[in-house]
PDB file of C-alpha atoms and ligand atoms in Angstrom:
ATOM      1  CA  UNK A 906     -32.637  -1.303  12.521  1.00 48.00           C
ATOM      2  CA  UNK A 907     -29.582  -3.141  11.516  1.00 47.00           C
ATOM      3  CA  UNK A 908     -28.472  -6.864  12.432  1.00 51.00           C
ATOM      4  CA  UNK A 909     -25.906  -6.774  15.175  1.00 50.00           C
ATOM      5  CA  UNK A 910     -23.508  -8.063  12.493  1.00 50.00           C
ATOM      6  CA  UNK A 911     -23.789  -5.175   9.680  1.00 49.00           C
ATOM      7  CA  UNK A 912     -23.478  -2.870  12.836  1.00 49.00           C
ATOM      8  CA  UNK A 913     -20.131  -3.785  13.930  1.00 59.00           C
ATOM      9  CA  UNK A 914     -18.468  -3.703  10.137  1.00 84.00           C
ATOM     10  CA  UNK A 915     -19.014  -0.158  10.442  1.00 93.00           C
ATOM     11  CA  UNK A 916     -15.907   1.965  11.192  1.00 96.00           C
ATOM     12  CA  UNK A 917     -16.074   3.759  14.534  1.00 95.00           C
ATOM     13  CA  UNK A 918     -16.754   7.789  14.166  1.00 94.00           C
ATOM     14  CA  UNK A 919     -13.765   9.705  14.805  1.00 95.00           C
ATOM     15  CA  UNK A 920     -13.064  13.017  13.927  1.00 95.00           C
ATOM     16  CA  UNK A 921     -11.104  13.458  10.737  1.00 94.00           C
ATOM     17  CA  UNK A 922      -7.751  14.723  12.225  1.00 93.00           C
ATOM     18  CA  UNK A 923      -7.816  11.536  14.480  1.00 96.00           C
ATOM     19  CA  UNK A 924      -7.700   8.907  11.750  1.00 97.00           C
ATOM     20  CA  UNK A 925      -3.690   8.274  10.593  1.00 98.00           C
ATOM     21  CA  UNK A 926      -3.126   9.304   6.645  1.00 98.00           C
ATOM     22  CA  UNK A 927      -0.090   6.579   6.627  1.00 98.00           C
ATOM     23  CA  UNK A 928      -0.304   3.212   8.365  1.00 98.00           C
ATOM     24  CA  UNK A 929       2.499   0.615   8.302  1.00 98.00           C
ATOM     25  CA  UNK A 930       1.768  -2.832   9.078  1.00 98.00           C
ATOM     26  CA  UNK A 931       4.177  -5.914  10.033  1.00 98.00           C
ATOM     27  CA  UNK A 932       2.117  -8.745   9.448  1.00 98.00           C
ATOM     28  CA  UNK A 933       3.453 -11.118  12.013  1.00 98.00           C
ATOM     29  CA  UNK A 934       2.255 -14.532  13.677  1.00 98.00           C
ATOM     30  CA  UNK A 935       1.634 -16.274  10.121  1.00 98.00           C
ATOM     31  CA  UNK A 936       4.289 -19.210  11.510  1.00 97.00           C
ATOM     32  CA  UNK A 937       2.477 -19.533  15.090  1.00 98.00           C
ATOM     33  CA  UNK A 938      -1.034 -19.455  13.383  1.00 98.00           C
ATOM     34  CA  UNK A 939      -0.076 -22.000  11.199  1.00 98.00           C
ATOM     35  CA  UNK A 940       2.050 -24.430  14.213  1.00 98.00           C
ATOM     36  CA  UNK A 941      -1.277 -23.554  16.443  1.00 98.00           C
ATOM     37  CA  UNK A 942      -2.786 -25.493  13.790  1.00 98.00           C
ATOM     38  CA  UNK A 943      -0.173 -28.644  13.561  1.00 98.00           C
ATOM     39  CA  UNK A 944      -0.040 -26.953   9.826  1.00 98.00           C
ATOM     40  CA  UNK A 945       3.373 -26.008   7.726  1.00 97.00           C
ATOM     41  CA  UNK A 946       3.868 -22.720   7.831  1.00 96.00           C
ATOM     42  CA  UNK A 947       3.389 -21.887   4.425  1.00 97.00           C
ATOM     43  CA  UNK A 948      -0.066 -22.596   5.202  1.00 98.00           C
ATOM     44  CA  UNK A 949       0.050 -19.705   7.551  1.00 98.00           C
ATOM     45  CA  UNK A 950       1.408 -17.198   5.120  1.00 98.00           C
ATOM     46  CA  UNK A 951      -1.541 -18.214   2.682  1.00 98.00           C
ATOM     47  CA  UNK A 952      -4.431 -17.500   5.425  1.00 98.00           C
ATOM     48  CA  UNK A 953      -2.373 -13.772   5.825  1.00 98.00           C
ATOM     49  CA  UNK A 954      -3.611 -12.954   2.635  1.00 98.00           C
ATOM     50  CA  UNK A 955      -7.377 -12.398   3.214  1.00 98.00           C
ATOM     51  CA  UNK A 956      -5.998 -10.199   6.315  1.00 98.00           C
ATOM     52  CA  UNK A 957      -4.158  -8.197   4.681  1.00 98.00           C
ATOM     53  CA  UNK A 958      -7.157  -7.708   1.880  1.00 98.00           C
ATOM     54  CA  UNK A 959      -9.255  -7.577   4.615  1.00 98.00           C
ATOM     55  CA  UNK A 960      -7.460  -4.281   6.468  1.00 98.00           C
ATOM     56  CA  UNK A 961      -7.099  -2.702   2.410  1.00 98.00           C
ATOM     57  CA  UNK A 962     -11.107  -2.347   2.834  1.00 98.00           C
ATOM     58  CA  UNK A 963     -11.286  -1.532   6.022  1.00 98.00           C
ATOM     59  CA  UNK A 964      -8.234   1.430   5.418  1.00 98.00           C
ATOM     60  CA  UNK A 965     -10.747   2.738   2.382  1.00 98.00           C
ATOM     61  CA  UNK A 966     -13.492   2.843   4.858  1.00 97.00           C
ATOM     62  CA  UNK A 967     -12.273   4.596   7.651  1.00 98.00           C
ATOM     63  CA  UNK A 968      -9.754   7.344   5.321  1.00 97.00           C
ATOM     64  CA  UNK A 969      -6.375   5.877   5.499  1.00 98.00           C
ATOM     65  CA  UNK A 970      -4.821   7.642   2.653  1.00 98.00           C
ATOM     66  CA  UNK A 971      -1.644   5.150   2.646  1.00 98.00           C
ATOM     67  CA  UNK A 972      -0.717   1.695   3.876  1.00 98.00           C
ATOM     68  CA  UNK A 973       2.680   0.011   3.869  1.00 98.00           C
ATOM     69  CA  UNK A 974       2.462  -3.637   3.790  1.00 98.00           C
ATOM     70  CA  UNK A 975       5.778  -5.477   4.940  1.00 98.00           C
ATOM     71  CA  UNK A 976       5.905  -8.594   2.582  1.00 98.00           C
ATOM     72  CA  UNK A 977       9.196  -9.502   2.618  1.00 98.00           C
ATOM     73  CA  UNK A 978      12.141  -8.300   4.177  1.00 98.00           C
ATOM     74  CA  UNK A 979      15.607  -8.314   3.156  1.00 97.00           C
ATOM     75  CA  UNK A 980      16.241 -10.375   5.890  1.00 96.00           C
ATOM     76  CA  UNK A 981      13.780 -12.726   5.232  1.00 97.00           C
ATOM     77  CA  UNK A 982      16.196 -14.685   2.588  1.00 98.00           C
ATOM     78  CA  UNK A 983      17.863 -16.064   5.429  1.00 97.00           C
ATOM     79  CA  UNK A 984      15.210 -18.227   6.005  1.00 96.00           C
ATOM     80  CA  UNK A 985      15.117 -21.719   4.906  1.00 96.00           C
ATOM     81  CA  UNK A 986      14.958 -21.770   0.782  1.00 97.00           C
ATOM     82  CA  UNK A 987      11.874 -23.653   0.711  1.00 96.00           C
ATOM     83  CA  UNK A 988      10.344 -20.580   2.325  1.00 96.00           C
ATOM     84  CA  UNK A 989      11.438 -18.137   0.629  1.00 98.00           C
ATOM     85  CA  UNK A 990      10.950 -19.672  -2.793  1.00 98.00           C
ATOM     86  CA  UNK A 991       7.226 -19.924  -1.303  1.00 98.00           C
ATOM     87  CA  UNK A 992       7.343 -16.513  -0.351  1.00 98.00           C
ATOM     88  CA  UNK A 993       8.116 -14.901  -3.639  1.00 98.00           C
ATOM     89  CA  UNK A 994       6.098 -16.876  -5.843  1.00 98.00           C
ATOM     90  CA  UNK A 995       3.251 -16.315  -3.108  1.00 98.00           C
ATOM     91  CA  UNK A 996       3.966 -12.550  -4.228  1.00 98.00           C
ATOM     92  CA  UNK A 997       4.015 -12.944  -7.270  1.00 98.00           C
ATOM     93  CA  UNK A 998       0.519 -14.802  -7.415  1.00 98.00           C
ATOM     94  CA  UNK A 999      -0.805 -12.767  -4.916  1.00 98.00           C
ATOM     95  CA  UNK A1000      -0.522  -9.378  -6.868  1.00 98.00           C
ATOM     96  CA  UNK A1001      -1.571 -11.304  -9.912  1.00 97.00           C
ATOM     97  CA  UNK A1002      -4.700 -12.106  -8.522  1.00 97.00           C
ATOM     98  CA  UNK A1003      -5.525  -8.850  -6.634  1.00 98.00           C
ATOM     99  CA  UNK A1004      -4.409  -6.183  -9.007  1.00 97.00           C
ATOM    100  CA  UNK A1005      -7.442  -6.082 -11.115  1.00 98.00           C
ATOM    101  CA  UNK A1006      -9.823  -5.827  -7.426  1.00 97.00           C
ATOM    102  CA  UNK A1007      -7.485  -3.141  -6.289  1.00 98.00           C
ATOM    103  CA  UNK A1008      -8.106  -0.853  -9.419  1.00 98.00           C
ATOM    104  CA  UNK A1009     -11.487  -1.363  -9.281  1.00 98.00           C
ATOM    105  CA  UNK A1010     -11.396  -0.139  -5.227  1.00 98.00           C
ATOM    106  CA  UNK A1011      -9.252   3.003  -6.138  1.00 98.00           C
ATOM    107  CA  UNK A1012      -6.352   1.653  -4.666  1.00 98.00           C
ATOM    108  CA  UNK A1013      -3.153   2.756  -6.264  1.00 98.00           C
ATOM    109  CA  UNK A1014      -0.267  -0.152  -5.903  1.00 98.00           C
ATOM    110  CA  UNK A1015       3.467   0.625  -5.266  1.00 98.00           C
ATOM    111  CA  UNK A1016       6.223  -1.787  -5.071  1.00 98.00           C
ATOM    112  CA  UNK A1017       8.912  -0.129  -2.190  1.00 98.00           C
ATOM    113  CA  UNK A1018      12.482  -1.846  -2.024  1.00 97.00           C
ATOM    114  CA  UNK A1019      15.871  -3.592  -3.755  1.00 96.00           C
ATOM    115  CA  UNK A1020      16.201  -4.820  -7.050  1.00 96.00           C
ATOM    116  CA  UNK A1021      18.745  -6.275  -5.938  1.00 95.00           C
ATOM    117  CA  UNK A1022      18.697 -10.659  -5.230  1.00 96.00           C
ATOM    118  CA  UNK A1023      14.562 -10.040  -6.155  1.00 98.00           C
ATOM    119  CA  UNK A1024      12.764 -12.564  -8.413  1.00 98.00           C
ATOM    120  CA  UNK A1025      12.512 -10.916 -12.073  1.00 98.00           C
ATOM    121  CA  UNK A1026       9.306 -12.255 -12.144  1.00 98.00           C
ATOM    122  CA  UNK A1027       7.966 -11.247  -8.683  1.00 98.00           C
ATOM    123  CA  UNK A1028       9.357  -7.468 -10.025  1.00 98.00           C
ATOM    124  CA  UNK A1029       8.031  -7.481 -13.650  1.00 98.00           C
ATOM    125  CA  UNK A1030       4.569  -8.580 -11.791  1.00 98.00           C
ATOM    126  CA  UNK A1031       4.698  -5.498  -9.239  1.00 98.00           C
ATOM    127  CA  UNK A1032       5.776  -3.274 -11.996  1.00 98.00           C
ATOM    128  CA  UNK A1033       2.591  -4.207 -13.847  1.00 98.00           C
ATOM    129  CA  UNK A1034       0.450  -3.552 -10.963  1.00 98.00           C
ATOM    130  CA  UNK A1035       2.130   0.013  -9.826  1.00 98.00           C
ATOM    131  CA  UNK A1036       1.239   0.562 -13.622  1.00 98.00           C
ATOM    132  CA  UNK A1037      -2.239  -0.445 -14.027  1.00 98.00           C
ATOM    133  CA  UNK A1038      -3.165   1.078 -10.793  1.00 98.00           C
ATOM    134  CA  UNK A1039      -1.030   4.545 -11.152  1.00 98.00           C
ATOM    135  CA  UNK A1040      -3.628   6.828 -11.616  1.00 98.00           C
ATOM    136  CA  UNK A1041      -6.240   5.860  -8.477  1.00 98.00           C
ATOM    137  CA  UNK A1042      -6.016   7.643  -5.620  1.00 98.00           C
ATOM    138  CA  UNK A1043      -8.000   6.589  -2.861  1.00 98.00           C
ATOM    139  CA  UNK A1044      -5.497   4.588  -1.237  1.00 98.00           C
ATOM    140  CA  UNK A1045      -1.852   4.092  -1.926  1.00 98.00           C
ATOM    141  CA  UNK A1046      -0.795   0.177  -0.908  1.00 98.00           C
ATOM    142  CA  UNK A1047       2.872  -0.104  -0.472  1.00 98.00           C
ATOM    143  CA  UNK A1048       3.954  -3.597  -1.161  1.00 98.00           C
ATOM    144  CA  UNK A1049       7.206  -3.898   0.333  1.00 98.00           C
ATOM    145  CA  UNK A1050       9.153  -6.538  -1.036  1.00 98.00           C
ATOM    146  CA  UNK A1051      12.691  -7.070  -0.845  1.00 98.00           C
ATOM    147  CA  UNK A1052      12.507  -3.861   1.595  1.00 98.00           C
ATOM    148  CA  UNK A1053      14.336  -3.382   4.630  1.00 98.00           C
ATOM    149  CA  UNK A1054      14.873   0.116   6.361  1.00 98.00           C
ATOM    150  CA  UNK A1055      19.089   0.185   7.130  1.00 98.00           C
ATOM    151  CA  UNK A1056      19.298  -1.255   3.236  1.00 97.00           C
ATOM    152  CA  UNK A1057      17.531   1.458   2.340  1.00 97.00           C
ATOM    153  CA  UNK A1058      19.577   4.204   4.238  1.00 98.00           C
ATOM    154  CA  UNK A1059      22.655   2.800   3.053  1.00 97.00           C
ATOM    155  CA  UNK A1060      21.394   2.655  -0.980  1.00 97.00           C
ATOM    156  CA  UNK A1061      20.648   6.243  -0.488  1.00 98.00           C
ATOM    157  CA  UNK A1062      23.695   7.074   1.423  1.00 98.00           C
ATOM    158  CA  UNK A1063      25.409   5.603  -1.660  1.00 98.00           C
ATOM    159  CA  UNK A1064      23.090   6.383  -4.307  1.00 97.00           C
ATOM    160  CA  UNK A1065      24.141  10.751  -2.545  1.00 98.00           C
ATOM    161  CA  UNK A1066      27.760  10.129  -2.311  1.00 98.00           C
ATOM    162  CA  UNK A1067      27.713   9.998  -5.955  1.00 98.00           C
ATOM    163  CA  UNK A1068      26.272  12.750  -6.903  1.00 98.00           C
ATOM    164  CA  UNK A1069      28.749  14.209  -4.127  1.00 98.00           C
ATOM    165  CA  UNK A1070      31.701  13.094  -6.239  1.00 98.00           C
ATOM    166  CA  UNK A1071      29.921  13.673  -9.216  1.00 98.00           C
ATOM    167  CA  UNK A1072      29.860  17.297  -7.937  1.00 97.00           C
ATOM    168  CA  UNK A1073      25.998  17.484  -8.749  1.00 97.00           C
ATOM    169  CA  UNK A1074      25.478  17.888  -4.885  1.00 96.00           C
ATOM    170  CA  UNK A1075      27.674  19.696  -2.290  1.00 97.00           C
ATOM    171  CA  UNK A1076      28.226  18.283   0.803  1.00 96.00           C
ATOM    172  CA  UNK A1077      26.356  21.351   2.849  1.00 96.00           C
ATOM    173  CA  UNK A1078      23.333  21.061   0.816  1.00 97.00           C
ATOM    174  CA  UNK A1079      22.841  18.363   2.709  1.00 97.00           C
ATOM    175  CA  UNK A1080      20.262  17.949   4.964  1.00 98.00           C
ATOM    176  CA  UNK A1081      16.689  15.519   5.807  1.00 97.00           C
ATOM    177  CA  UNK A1082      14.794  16.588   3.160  1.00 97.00           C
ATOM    178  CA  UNK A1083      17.226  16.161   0.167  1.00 97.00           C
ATOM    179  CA  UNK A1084      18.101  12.690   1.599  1.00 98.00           C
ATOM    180  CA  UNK A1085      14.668  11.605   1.954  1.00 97.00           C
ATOM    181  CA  UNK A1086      14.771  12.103  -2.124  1.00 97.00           C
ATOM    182  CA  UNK A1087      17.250   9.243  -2.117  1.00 97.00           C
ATOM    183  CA  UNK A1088      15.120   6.757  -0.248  1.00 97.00           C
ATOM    184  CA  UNK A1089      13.242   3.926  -2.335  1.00 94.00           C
ATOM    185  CA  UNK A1090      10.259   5.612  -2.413  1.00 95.00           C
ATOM    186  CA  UNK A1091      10.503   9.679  -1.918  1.00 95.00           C
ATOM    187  CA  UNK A1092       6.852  10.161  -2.056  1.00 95.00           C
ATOM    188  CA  UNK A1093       6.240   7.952   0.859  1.00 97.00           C
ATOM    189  CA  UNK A1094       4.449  10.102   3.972  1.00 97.00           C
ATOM    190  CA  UNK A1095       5.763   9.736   7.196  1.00 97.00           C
ATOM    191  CA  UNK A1096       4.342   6.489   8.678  1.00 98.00           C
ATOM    192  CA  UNK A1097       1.313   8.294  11.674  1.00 98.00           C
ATOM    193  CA  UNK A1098       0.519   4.691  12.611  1.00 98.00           C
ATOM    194  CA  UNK A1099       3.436   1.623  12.840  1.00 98.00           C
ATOM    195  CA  UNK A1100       1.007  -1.489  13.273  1.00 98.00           C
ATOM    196  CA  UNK A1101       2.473  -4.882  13.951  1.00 98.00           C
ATOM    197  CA  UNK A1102       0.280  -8.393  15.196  1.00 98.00           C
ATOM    198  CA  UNK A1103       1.442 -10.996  17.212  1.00 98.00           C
ATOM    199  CA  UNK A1104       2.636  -8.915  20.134  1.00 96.00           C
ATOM    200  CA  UNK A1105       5.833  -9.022  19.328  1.00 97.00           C
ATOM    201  CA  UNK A1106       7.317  -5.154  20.139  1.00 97.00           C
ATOM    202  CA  UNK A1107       9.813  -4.418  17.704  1.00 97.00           C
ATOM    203  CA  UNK A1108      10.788  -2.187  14.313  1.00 97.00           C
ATOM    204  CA  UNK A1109      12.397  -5.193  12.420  1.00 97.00           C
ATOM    205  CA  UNK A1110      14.174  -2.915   9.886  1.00 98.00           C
ATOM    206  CA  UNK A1111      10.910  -1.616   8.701  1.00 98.00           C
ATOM    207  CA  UNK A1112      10.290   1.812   7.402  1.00 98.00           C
ATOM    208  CA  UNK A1113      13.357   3.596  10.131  1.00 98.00           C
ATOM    209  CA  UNK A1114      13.587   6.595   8.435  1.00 98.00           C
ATOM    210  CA  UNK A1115       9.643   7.190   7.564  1.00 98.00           C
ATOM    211  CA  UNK A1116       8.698   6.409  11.349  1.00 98.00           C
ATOM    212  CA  UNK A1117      10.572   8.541  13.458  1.00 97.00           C
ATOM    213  CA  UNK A1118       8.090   9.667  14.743  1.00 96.00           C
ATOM    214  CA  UNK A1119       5.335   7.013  14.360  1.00 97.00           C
ATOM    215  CA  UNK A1120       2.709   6.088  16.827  1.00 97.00           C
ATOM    216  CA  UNK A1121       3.430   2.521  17.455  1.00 98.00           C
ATOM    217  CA  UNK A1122       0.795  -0.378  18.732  1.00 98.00           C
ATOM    218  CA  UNK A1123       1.271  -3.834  19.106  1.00 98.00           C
ATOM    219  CA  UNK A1124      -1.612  -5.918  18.574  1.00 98.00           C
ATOM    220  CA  UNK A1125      -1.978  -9.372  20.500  1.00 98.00           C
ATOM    221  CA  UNK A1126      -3.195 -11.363  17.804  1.00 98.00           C
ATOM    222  CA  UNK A1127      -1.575 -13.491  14.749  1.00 98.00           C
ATOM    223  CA  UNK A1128      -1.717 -12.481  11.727  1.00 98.00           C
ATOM    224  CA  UNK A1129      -4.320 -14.317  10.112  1.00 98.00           C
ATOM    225  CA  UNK A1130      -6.655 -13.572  12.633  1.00 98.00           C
ATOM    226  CA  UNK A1131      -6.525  -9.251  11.922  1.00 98.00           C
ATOM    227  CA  UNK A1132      -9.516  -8.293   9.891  1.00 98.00           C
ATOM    228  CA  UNK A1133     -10.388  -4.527   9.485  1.00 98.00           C
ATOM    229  CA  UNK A1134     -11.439  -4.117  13.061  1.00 97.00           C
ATOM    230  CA  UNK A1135      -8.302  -5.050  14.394  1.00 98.00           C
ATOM    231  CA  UNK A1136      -7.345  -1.599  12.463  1.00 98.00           C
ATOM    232  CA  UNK A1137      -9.619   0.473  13.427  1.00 98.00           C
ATOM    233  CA  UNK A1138      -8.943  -0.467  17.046  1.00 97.00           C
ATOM    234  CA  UNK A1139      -5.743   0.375  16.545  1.00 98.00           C
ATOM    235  CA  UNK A1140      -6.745   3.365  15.176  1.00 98.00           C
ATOM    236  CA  UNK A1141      -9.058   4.376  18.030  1.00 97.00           C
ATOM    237  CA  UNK A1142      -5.383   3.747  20.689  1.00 97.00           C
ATOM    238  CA  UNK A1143      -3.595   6.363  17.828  1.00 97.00           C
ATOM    239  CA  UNK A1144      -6.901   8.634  18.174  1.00 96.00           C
ATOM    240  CA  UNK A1145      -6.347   8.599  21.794  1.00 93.00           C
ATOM    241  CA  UNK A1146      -2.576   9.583  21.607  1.00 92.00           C
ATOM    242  CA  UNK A1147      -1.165  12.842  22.333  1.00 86.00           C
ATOM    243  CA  UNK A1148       1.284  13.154  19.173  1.00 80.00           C
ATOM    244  CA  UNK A1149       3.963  16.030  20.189  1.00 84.00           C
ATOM    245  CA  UNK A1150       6.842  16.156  17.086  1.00 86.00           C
ATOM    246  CA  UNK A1151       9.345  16.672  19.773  1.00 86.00           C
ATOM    247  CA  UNK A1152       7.260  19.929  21.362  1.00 84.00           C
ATOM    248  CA  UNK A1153       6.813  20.261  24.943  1.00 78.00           C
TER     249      UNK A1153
HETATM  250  C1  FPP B 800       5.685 -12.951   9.133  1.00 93.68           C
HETATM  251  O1  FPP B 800       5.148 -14.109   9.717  1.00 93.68           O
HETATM  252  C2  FPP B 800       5.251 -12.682   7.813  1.00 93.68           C
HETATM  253  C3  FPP B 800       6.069 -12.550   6.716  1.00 93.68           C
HETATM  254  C4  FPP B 800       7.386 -13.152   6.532  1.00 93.68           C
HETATM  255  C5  FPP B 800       5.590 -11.727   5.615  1.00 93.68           C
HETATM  256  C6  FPP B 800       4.687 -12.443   4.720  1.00 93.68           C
HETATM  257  C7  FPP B 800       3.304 -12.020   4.935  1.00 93.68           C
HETATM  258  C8  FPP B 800       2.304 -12.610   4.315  1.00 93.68           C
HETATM  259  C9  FPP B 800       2.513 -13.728   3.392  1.00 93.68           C
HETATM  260  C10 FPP B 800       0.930 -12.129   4.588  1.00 93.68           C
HETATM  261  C11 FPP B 800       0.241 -11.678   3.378  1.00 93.68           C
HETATM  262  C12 FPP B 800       1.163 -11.152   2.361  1.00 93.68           C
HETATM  263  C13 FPP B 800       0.871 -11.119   1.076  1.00 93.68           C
HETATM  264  C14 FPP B 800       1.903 -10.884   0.062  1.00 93.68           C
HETATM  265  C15 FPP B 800      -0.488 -11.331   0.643  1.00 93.68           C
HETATM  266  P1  FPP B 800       6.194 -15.080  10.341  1.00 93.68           P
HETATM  267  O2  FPP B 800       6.484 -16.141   9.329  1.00 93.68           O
HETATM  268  O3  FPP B 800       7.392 -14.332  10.801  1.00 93.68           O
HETATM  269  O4  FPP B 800       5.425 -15.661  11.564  1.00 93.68           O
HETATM  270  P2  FPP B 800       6.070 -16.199  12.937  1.00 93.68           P
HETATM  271  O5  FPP B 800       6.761 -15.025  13.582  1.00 93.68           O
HETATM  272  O6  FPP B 800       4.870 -16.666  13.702  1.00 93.68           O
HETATM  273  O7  FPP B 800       7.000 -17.304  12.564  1.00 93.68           O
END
């Protein structure tokens, strides 16, 4: 018989078709947790770590094929420079410190967003990662840093308009597919499952083109506080969805 605890660290049973191949999460509420707390809010961005680690095991447990962590936005440099010169070493460390545990879970790493304004060093250190980790294939984490979805749209609006004028591409060739080979990241899957904490209900710029038509749930808890079962209860409200692509 197993202890009450080992019990609930199980993943609930769910057929296979019900659990989401690509999750994207907005980690939100790292400020509040950390204010809750009379902390700084750095402090609060530090305890989001183990969550996010946390969810990574608990995505490998249940059969997520493919999370989308959103790191750091490119809206986020509008926030005060202390912050964000936290925030990308934070990154930096972060991968630093995790990459070797994520190859040894299967977990393949991919950095998704702008060169652009990014911290060499917080690059060079995803770079590393995406290649120690390239050939695992258990789970793809999407580390998206420096990522934000209209940015993203636009690069590859511009990045096709030159091959347009280039005359590599004509204009009626066109359509959603060959964009999507313009986008930071064409391999990405469509996002099944667009996860945010705090219970705040909104996109902010993340992933727009890869969630059309994502199942969204808003979790009412702070970021620090999600562990893996905050997941897979979010996975059991997806299970429960009737997903229709636009069909009657
Ligand atoms: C939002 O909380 C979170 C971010 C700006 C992204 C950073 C996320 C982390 C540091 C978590 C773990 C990430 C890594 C790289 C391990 P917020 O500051 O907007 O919170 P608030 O809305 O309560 O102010």
């Amino acid at each position: 018989m197993k202890k009450p605890s080992e019990k609930k660290m199980l993943p609930p049973r769910l057929p296979k078709s019900a659990i989401p191949h690509h999750v994207a999460l907005v980690m939100d509420g790292n400020g509040r947790w950390a204010k809750q707390r009379g902390l700084p809010r750095t402090k609060g961005h530090e305890a989001g770590e183990a969550a996010l680690f946390d969810v990574v095991e608990g995505a490998l447990l249940i059969g997520v094929k493919e999370l989308s962590a959103y790191a750091f936005s490119t809206e986020n440099w509008r926030r005060s420079p202390d912050e964000v010169k936290f925030l990308m070493g934070f990154n930096r460390e972060v991968i630093r410190r995790r990459r070797d545990q994520m190859n040894e879970m299967g977990v393949r790493i991919r950095w998704v967003g702008r060169p652009q304004k990014l911290w060499k060093s917080v690059m060079n250190e995803l770079l590393e990662a995406e290649e120690l980790t390239k050939r695992n294939k258990k789970l793809t984490l999407n580390m998206c840093v420096n990522y934000g979805g209209r940015a993203e749209i636009a690069d590859a609006a511009a990045l096709l308009a030159q091959d347009v004028a280039k005359k590599r591409i004509k204009p009626d060739q066109i359509n959603e597919k060959l964009f999507s080979k313009y986008l930071d990241e064409p391999t990405m899957s469509d996002v099944d499952l667009f996860l945010r904490s705090s219970g705040e209900q909104r996109t902010s710029n993340f992933l727009l083109w890869q969630s059309a038509y994502a199942e969204m749930v808003f979790m009412d808890v702070l970021w620090p506080d999600v562990t893996r079962e905050t997941l897979w209860k979010a996975i059991e409200i997806y299970a429960g969805r009737e997903r229709r692509f636009g069909k009657a």
